[in-house]
Amino acid sequence: MARLLVTGGAGFIGSNFVHHVIENTDHHVTVLDKLTYAGNRASLAGLPEDRLTFVHGDIGDAALVDGLFAEADAVVHYAAESHNDNSLHDPRPFLDTNIIGTYTLLEAARRHGTRLHHISTDEVYGDLELDDPARFTETTPYNPSSPYSSTKAGSDLLVRAWVRSFGVQATISNCSNNYGPYQHVEKFIPRQITNVIRGIRPKLYGAGHNVRDWIHADDHSSAVLTILERGEIGETYLIGADGEKDNTSVVELILTLMGQPADAYDHVTDRAGHDLRYAIDSTRLRTELGWRPRFGDFESGLADTIEWYRTNETWWAPAKDATEAFYASKGQ
Ligand code: NAD
Ligand code: TDX
């Protein structure tokens, strides 16, 4: 049994990871989460009290972080400001949490010799043309587009520097777009599902040709656990499940699965600097560490996710009106 510290464990992917760890291992989990607008204590409801400790705090609080690292065997770092649209509106929290927060964790890992896994995104590589046969690999040069992705790129580079300069025992993973339960209604898939539930037409940015490479959050969790157990220190692993879909197809599929006409959506103002396409080549993770995704079928994973939002309206309803008001103020 190991003692895992999970930063951002009340967010979308972090909470999915905590559920995955508690169901599939005997590790004890301590969650450190600031409970920003994106964090929700209810995402961890029902988990056994003897397996989970919740600490409400900021990853930039060096004294708090130091005490938690002293008691952890390993740290998995999910905490971040994560939404591109917010980063275009107000970049500052992205610098504070994604850059200074990660720096604070790295300094604690350095003092305590703690194993650290840093969670990052494929967005650090910029975007690809729609007809480009290439996909991102571990050697693709960094070329981030948004304030969000540039701060994630900065945090990755800090981790690499702390490994090389100070011998910090860290690994990095860069994953593609996640979907599944507990995702905030500001994000594309939950926004459209909850719009349909509320009788609002889904909103597609621009022409809707942009492509994202979708992976179920539980497959992201199994990949992270694999890297934590068998990954080589100092190395980066790309996580993806060959799930490329253009945004129009995703909206049409949501509408169809929810019993609506496939064309019952609106085109709205495009995102500034909107990345065209992301695509992950996860060969390294599969061949070197033997990882495989379990959710091969996007349509059935999406149907399960729709069902989750239908049955968990009390989880998402409190954030819905404010989120739509924010988008409406931007013409989106
Ligand atoms: P999220 O916004 O749903 O959750 C972020 C969590 O971090 C929240 O619980 C929030 O309260 C917490 N947090 C924010 N600032 C904090 C701080 N200063 N101190 C402590 N806690 C803080 O994000 P998510 O979508 O779950 O993303 C989690 C991680 O995965 C991020 O690092 C993100 O870059 C990365 N990632 C996300 C995706 C995706 O598709 N969502 C894909 C690849 C990588
Ligand atoms: O209402 C919408 N309509 C729309 O067309 C919203 C919210 C989004 N979109 C488009 C923009 C993107 O092309 O859908 C796509 C997905 O948008 P988001 O859910 O905002 O995700 P994205 O910007 O691709 O970033 C996500 O994946 C990578 C996560 O939010 C990041 O944290 C992660 O790093």
Coordinates of C-alpha atoms and ligand atoms in Angstrom, one line a residue:
M1 CA 0.0 0.0 0.0
A2 CA 1.3 3.4 -1.0
R3 CA 0.3 6.9 0.2
L4 CA -0.6 9.0 -2.9
L5 CA -1.0 12.8 -2.9
V6 CA -3.3 13.9 -5.7
T7 CA -3.4 17.6 -6.5
G8 CA -6.6 18.8 -8.2
G9 CA -8.4 15.6 -7.1
A10 CA -11.8 17.4 -6.9
G11 CA -11.6 18.4 -10.6
F12 CA -12.8 16.4 -13.6
I13 CA -9.8 14.2 -14.4
G14 CA -8.4 14.2 -10.9
S15 CA -11.6 12.9 -9.3
N16 CA -11.9 10.2 -12.0
F17 CA -8.3 9.2 -11.1
V18 CA -9.2 9.0 -7.4
H19 CA -12.2 6.8 -8.1
H20 CA -10.0 4.6 -10.4
V21 CA -7.2 4.3 -7.7
I22 CA -9.6 3.4 -4.9
E23 CA -11.4 0.8 -7.1
N24 CA -8.2 -0.8 -8.6
T25 CA -5.5 -0.6 -5.9
D26 CA -5.1 -0.6 -2.1
H27 CA -3.4 2.8 -2.0
H28 CA -4.4 5.6 0.3
V29 CA -5.2 8.9 -1.4
T30 CA -4.8 12.4 0.0
V31 CA -6.4 15.0 -2.2
L32 CA -5.1 18.6 -2.2
D33 CA -7.6 20.9 -3.9
K34 CA -8.3 24.7 -3.7
L35 CA -12.0 24.1 -4.7
T36 CA -12.0 26.8 -7.4
Y37 CA -15.2 27.2 -9.5
A38 CA -13.9 23.9 -11.2
G39 CA -13.5 21.8 -8.1
N40 CA -16.4 20.0 -6.5
R41 CA -16.2 18.0 -3.2
A42 CA -19.3 16.1 -4.5
S43 CA -17.2 14.4 -7.2
L44 CA -15.5 12.4 -4.3
A45 CA -18.8 11.6 -2.5
G46 CA -19.3 8.0 -1.4
L47 CA -15.6 6.9 -1.4
P48 CA -14.5 5.0 1.7
E49 CA -13.3 7.4 4.5
D50 CA -10.4 5.2 5.5
R51 CA -9.0 5.4 2.0
L52 CA -9.3 9.1 1.3
T53 CA -8.2 12.3 3.1
F54 CA -9.3 15.7 1.7
V55 CA -7.2 18.8 2.2
H56 CA -8.6 22.1 1.2
G57 CA -5.7 24.3 0.0
D58 CA -3.6 25.9 -2.7
I59 CA -0.7 24.2 -4.4
G60 CA 1.1 27.6 -4.2
D61 CA 1.1 27.4 -0.4
A62 CA 4.7 26.2 0.2
A63 CA 4.3 25.4 3.9
L64 CA 1.1 23.3 3.4
V65 CA 2.7 21.5 0.4
D66 CA 5.9 20.7 2.3
G67 CA 4.0 19.0 5.1
L68 CA 1.9 16.9 2.6
F69 CA 5.0 15.9 0.6
A70 CA 6.7 14.7 3.8
E71 CA 3.9 12.2 4.3
A72 CA 3.5 11.0 0.6
D73 CA 5.2 8.1 -1.2
A74 CA 4.2 9.7 -4.6
V75 CA 2.4 12.7 -5.9
V76 CA 0.2 13.0 -9.0
H77 CA -0.2 16.6 -10.1
Y78 CA -3.5 17.4 -11.8
A79 CA -4.3 20.8 -10.3
A80 CA -4.5 23.5 -12.9
E81 CA -6.6 26.3 -14.4
S82 CA -7.8 24.2 -17.4
H83 CA -10.1 26.1 -19.6
N84 CA -8.8 27.8 -22.8
D85 CA -11.8 30.3 -23.0
N86 CA -11.2 31.5 -19.4
S87 CA -7.5 32.0 -20.2
L88 CA -8.4 34.3 -23.1
H89 CA -10.6 36.4 -20.7
D90 CA -8.3 36.4 -17.6
P91 CA -4.8 34.8 -18.0
R92 CA -3.4 35.6 -14.5
P93 CA -4.8 32.6 -12.5
F94 CA -3.2 30.4 -15.2
L95 CA 0.2 31.8 -14.4
D96 CA -0.3 31.6 -10.6
T97 CA -1.5 28.0 -10.5
N98 CA 0.0 26.3 -13.6
I99 CA 3.5 27.9 -13.3
I100 CA 4.0 29.0 -9.7
G101 CA 1.9 26.2 -8.3
T102 CA 4.0 23.6 -10.3
Y103 CA 7.2 25.3 -9.2
T104 CA 6.1 25.1 -5.5
L105 CA 5.5 21.3 -5.9
L106 CA 8.8 20.8 -7.6
E107 CA 10.7 22.5 -4.8
A108 CA 8.9 20.2 -2.3
A109 CA 9.7 17.1 -4.4
R110 CA 13.4 18.3 -4.5
R111 CA 13.5 18.7 -0.7
H112 CA 11.8 15.4 0.1
G113 CA 13.0 13.2 -2.8
T114 CA 9.4 12.4 -3.6
R115 CA 8.3 10.7 -6.8
L116 CA 6.2 13.1 -8.9
H117 CA 4.0 12.6 -11.9
H118 CA 3.1 15.7 -13.8
I119 CA -0.2 15.8 -15.8
S120 CA -0.1 17.8 -19.0
T121 CA -1.9 18.2 -22.3
D122 CA -1.3 17.6 -26.0
E123 CA -2.0 21.4 -26.5
V124 CA 1.6 22.1 -25.7
Y125 CA 2.4 21.0 -29.2
G126 CA 0.2 23.6 -30.9
D127 CA -2.1 22.3 -33.7
L128 CA -2.0 20.2 -36.9
E129 CA -3.6 20.8 -40.3
L130 CA -6.7 18.8 -41.0
D131 CA -5.1 16.9 -43.8
D132 CA -1.7 16.4 -42.1
P133 CA -1.0 12.6 -41.8
A134 CA 1.3 13.4 -38.8
R135 CA 0.3 13.0 -35.2
F136 CA 2.0 14.4 -32.1
T137 CA 4.8 12.3 -30.6
E138 CA 7.2 12.7 -27.6
T139 CA 9.7 14.5 -29.9
T140 CA 7.2 17.0 -31.5
P141 CA 8.5 20.6 -30.7
Y142 CA 6.5 22.7 -28.3
N143 CA 4.4 25.4 -30.0
P144 CA 1.5 26.4 -27.7
S145 CA -1.2 28.8 -28.9
S146 CA -3.3 30.0 -25.9
P147 CA -2.5 31.5 -22.5
Y148 CA -3.7 28.1 -21.0
S149 CA -1.5 25.9 -23.2
S150 CA 1.6 28.2 -22.9
T151 CA 1.4 27.9 -19.1
K152 CA 1.1 24.1 -19.3
A153 CA 4.1 24.1 -21.7
G154 CA 6.0 26.3 -19.2
S155 CA 5.1 23.9 -16.3
D156 CA 6.4 20.9 -18.4
L157 CA 9.7 22.7 -19.0
L158 CA 10.0 23.4 -15.3
V159 CA 9.6 19.7 -14.5
R160 CA 12.2 18.7 -17.1
A161 CA 14.7 21.3 -15.7
W162 CA 14.1 20.1 -12.1
V163 CA 14.8 16.5 -13.2
R164 CA 18.0 17.4 -15.0
S165 CA 19.3 20.1 -12.6
F166 CA 18.2 18.7 -9.2
G167 CA 17.6 15.0 -9.9
V168 CA 13.9 15.3 -9.1
Q169 CA 12.2 11.9 -9.6
A170 CA 9.5 13.0 -12.1
T171 CA 7.7 11.8 -15.2
I172 CA 5.3 13.7 -17.5
S173 CA 2.3 12.7 -19.5
N174 CA 0.6 14.7 -22.2
C175 CA -3.0 13.5 -22.9
S176 CA -5.6 14.3 -25.5
N177 CA -9.2 15.6 -24.8
N178 CA -10.9 13.7 -22.1
Y179 CA -14.7 13.0 -21.7
G180 CA -16.7 11.2 -19.0
P181 CA -18.5 11.9 -15.7
Y182 CA -17.7 14.9 -13.4
Q183 CA -16.6 17.3 -16.3
H184 CA -17.5 20.9 -15.7
V185 CA -20.4 22.2 -17.9
E186 CA -18.1 24.9 -19.4
K187 CA -16.3 22.2 -21.5
F188 CA -17.6 21.2 -25.0
I189 CA -19.3 17.8 -24.4
P190 CA -21.0 18.5 -21.1
R191 CA -22.0 21.9 -22.3
Q192 CA -23.9 20.5 -25.2
I193 CA -25.4 17.5 -23.3
T194 CA -26.7 19.8 -20.5
N195 CA -27.9 22.3 -23.1
V196 CA -30.1 19.6 -24.7
I197 CA -31.4 18.6 -21.3
R198 CA -32.3 22.2 -20.6
G199 CA -33.9 22.7 -24.1
I200 CA -31.1 25.1 -25.3
R201 CA -29.6 24.5 -28.7
P202 CA -25.9 23.2 -28.7
K203 CA -23.3 25.9 -29.7
L204 CA -20.6 25.1 -32.2
Y205 CA -17.7 27.5 -32.4
G206 CA -17.0 28.8 -36.0
A207 CA -17.5 26.3 -38.8
G208 CA -17.1 23.3 -36.5
H209 CA -14.3 21.7 -38.5
N210 CA -11.9 21.6 -35.6
V211 CA -10.8 18.1 -34.6
R212 CA -10.1 16.8 -31.1
D213 CA -8.7 13.3 -30.2
W214 CA -11.1 12.0 -27.5
I215 CA -10.2 9.6 -24.7
H216 CA -12.4 8.4 -21.8
A217 CA -11.2 9.8 -18.5
D218 CA -10.9 6.3 -17.0
D219 CA -8.5 5.3 -19.8
H220 CA -6.4 8.4 -18.9
S221 CA -6.4 7.2 -15.3
S222 CA -5.2 3.7 -16.1
A223 CA -2.4 5.2 -18.3
V224 CA -1.3 7.5 -15.4
L225 CA -1.2 4.6 -13.0
T226 CA 0.8 2.6 -15.5
I227 CA 3.4 5.4 -15.8
L228 CA 3.5 5.9 -12.1
E229 CA 4.3 2.2 -11.6
R230 CA 6.5 1.5 -14.6
G231 CA 7.5 4.8 -16.3
E232 CA 11.2 5.8 -16.6
I233 CA 12.2 8.8 -14.5
G234 CA 12.7 11.9 -16.6
E235 CA 10.7 10.6 -19.5
T236 CA 7.5 11.9 -21.2
Y237 CA 4.6 9.7 -22.4
L238 CA 1.8 10.7 -24.7
I239 CA -1.6 9.3 -23.8
G240 CA -4.3 8.9 -26.5
A241 CA -6.9 6.4 -27.7
D242 CA -7.1 7.1 -31.5
G243 CA -10.3 9.0 -31.0
E244 CA -10.1 11.8 -33.6
K245 CA -13.5 13.5 -34.3
D246 CA -14.5 16.9 -35.7
N247 CA -16.7 19.0 -33.5
T248 CA -19.6 19.0 -35.9
S249 CA -19.7 15.1 -35.8
V250 CA -19.6 15.2 -31.9
V251 CA -22.5 17.6 -31.7
E252 CA -24.6 15.7 -34.2
L253 CA -23.9 12.4 -32.3
I254 CA -25.0 14.0 -29.0
L255 CA -28.2 15.3 -30.6
T256 CA -28.9 11.9 -32.2
L257 CA -28.2 9.9 -29.0
M258 CA -30.5 12.3 -27.1
G259 CA -33.4 11.9 -29.6
Q260 CA -33.1 15.3 -31.3
P261 CA -32.7 16.2 -35.0
A262 CA -29.0 16.0 -35.8
D263 CA -29.0 19.6 -37.2
A264 CA -30.7 21.3 -34.2
Y265 CA -27.6 23.3 -33.2
D266 CA -26.3 26.9 -33.7
H267 CA -23.0 28.2 -35.0
V268 CA -21.6 30.9 -32.7
T269 CA -18.5 33.2 -32.5
D270 CA -15.3 31.3 -33.0
R271 CA -12.6 31.1 -30.2
A272 CA -9.7 33.5 -30.7
G273 CA -6.6 31.6 -31.9
H274 CA -8.7 28.4 -32.0
D275 CA -6.4 25.3 -32.5
L276 CA -7.5 23.4 -35.6
R277 CA -6.6 19.8 -34.8
Y278 CA -4.9 17.7 -32.1
A279 CA -3.9 14.0 -32.7
I280 CA -1.8 11.8 -30.4
D281 CA 0.5 8.9 -31.3
S282 CA 0.6 6.8 -28.1
T283 CA 2.9 4.1 -29.5
R284 CA 5.6 4.6 -26.9
L285 CA 3.2 4.1 -23.9
R286 CA 1.7 1.0 -25.6
T287 CA 4.9 -0.7 -26.7
E288 CA 7.2 0.3 -23.8
L289 CA 4.7 0.1 -20.9
G290 CA 2.1 -2.3 -22.4
W291 CA -0.9 0.1 -21.8
R292 CA -4.2 -0.3 -23.8
P293 CA -7.4 1.8 -23.6
R294 CA -10.6 0.0 -22.5
F295 CA -13.2 2.4 -24.0
G296 CA -12.6 1.7 -27.7
D297 CA -16.1 2.7 -28.7
F298 CA -16.6 6.5 -28.5
E299 CA -20.3 6.3 -29.2
S300 CA -21.0 3.9 -26.3
G301 CA -18.7 5.9 -24.0
L302 CA -20.6 9.1 -25.0
A303 CA -24.0 7.4 -24.4
D304 CA -22.8 6.4 -20.9
T305 CA -21.7 10.1 -20.3
I306 CA -25.1 11.4 -21.5
E307 CA -26.8 9.0 -19.1
W308 CA -24.5 10.2 -16.2
Y309 CA -25.5 13.9 -16.9
R310 CA -29.2 12.9 -17.1
T311 CA -29.1 11.2 -13.7
N312 CA -26.7 13.7 -11.9
E313 CA -28.4 17.0 -12.6
T314 CA -27.9 18.0 -8.9
W315 CA -24.1 17.8 -9.5
W316 CA -24.1 20.1 -12.6
A317 CA -27.1 22.4 -12.2
P318 CA -25.6 24.9 -9.8
A319 CA -22.9 25.9 -12.4
K320 CA -25.1 25.9 -15.5
D321 CA -26.7 29.3 -15.5
A322 CA -23.5 31.3 -14.6
T323 CA -21.6 29.3 -17.3
E324 CA -24.2 30.1 -20.0
A325 CA -24.3 33.8 -18.9
F326 CA -20.5 34.0 -19.3
Y327 CA -20.7 32.5 -22.8
A328 CA -23.6 34.7 -23.8
S329 CA -21.6 37.8 -22.9
K330 CA -18.9 36.6 -25.4
G331 CA -21.5 35.8 -28.2
Q332 CA -20.8 32.1 -27.7
Ligands
NAD1 P1 -10.5 20.9 -13.9 O1 -10.5 22.4 -14.2 O2 -11.8 20.1 -14.0 O3 -10.0 20.6 -12.4 C1 -8.9 21.3 -11.9 C2 -8.9 21.1 -10.4 O4 -7.7 21.8 -9.8 C3 -10.1 21.7 -9.7 O5 -10.6 20.7 -8.7 C4 -9.6 22.9 -9.0 O6 -10.3 23.3 -7.8 C5 -8.1 22.5 -8.7 N1 -7.2 23.7 -8.6 C6 -7.1 24.8 -9.4 N2 -6.2 25.6 -8.9 C7 -5.7 25.1 -7.8 C8 -4.7 25.5 -6.9 N3 -4.0 26.6 -7.0 N4 -4.4 24.7 -5.8 C9 -5.1 23.5 -5.7 N5 -6.0 23.1 -6.5 C10 -6.3 23.8 -7.6 O7 -9.4 20.3 -14.9 P2 -9.3 18.9 -15.6 O8 -10.0 19.0 -16.9 O9 -9.7 17.9 -14.6 O10 -7.7 18.9 -15.9 C11 -6.8 18.3 -14.9 C12 -5.4 18.3 -15.4 O11 -5.4 17.5 -16.6 C13 -4.9 19.7 -15.8 O12 -3.5 19.7 -15.5 C14 -5.1 19.8 -17.3 O13 -4.1 20.6 -17.9 C15 -4.8 18.3 -17.7 N6 -5.5 17.9 -19.0 C16 -6.8 18.0 -19.2 C17 -7.4 17.5 -20.3 C18 -8.9 17.6 -20.6 O14 -9.4 17.2 -21.6 N7 -9.7 18.2 -19.7 C19 -6.6 16.9 -21.3 C20 -5.2 16.7 -21.0 C21 -4.7 17.2 -19.9
TDX2 O1 -19.4 25.5 -26.6 C1 -18.4 25.1 -27.2 N1 -18.4 24.9 -28.5 C2 -17.4 24.5 -29.3 O2 -17.5 24.3 -30.5 C3 -17.2 24.8 -26.5 C4 -17.1 25.0 -25.0 C5 -16.1 24.3 -27.2 N2 -16.2 24.2 -28.6 C6 -15.0 23.6 -29.3 C7 -13.7 24.2 -29.0 C8 -12.8 23.0 -29.2 O3 -12.5 22.9 -30.6 O4 -15.0 22.3 -28.9 C9 -13.6 21.8 -28.8 C10 -13.3 21.4 -27.4 O5 -13.4 22.5 -26.5 P1 -13.0 22.4 -24.9 O6 -13.9 21.5 -24.3 O7 -13.0 23.8 -24.4 O8 -11.6 21.8 -25.0 P2 -10.2 22.2 -25.6 O9 -10.0 23.7 -25.8 O10 -9.9 21.3 -26.8 O11 -9.2 21.8 -24.3 C11 -9.4 20.6 -23.6 O12 -8.5 19.5 -24.0 C12 -7.2 19.7 -23.7 C13 -9.3 20.8 -22.1 O13 -10.2 21.8 -21.7 C14 -7.9 21.2 -21.7 O14 -7.7 21.3 -20.3 C15 -7.0 20.1 -22.2 O15 -5.6 20.5 -22.0

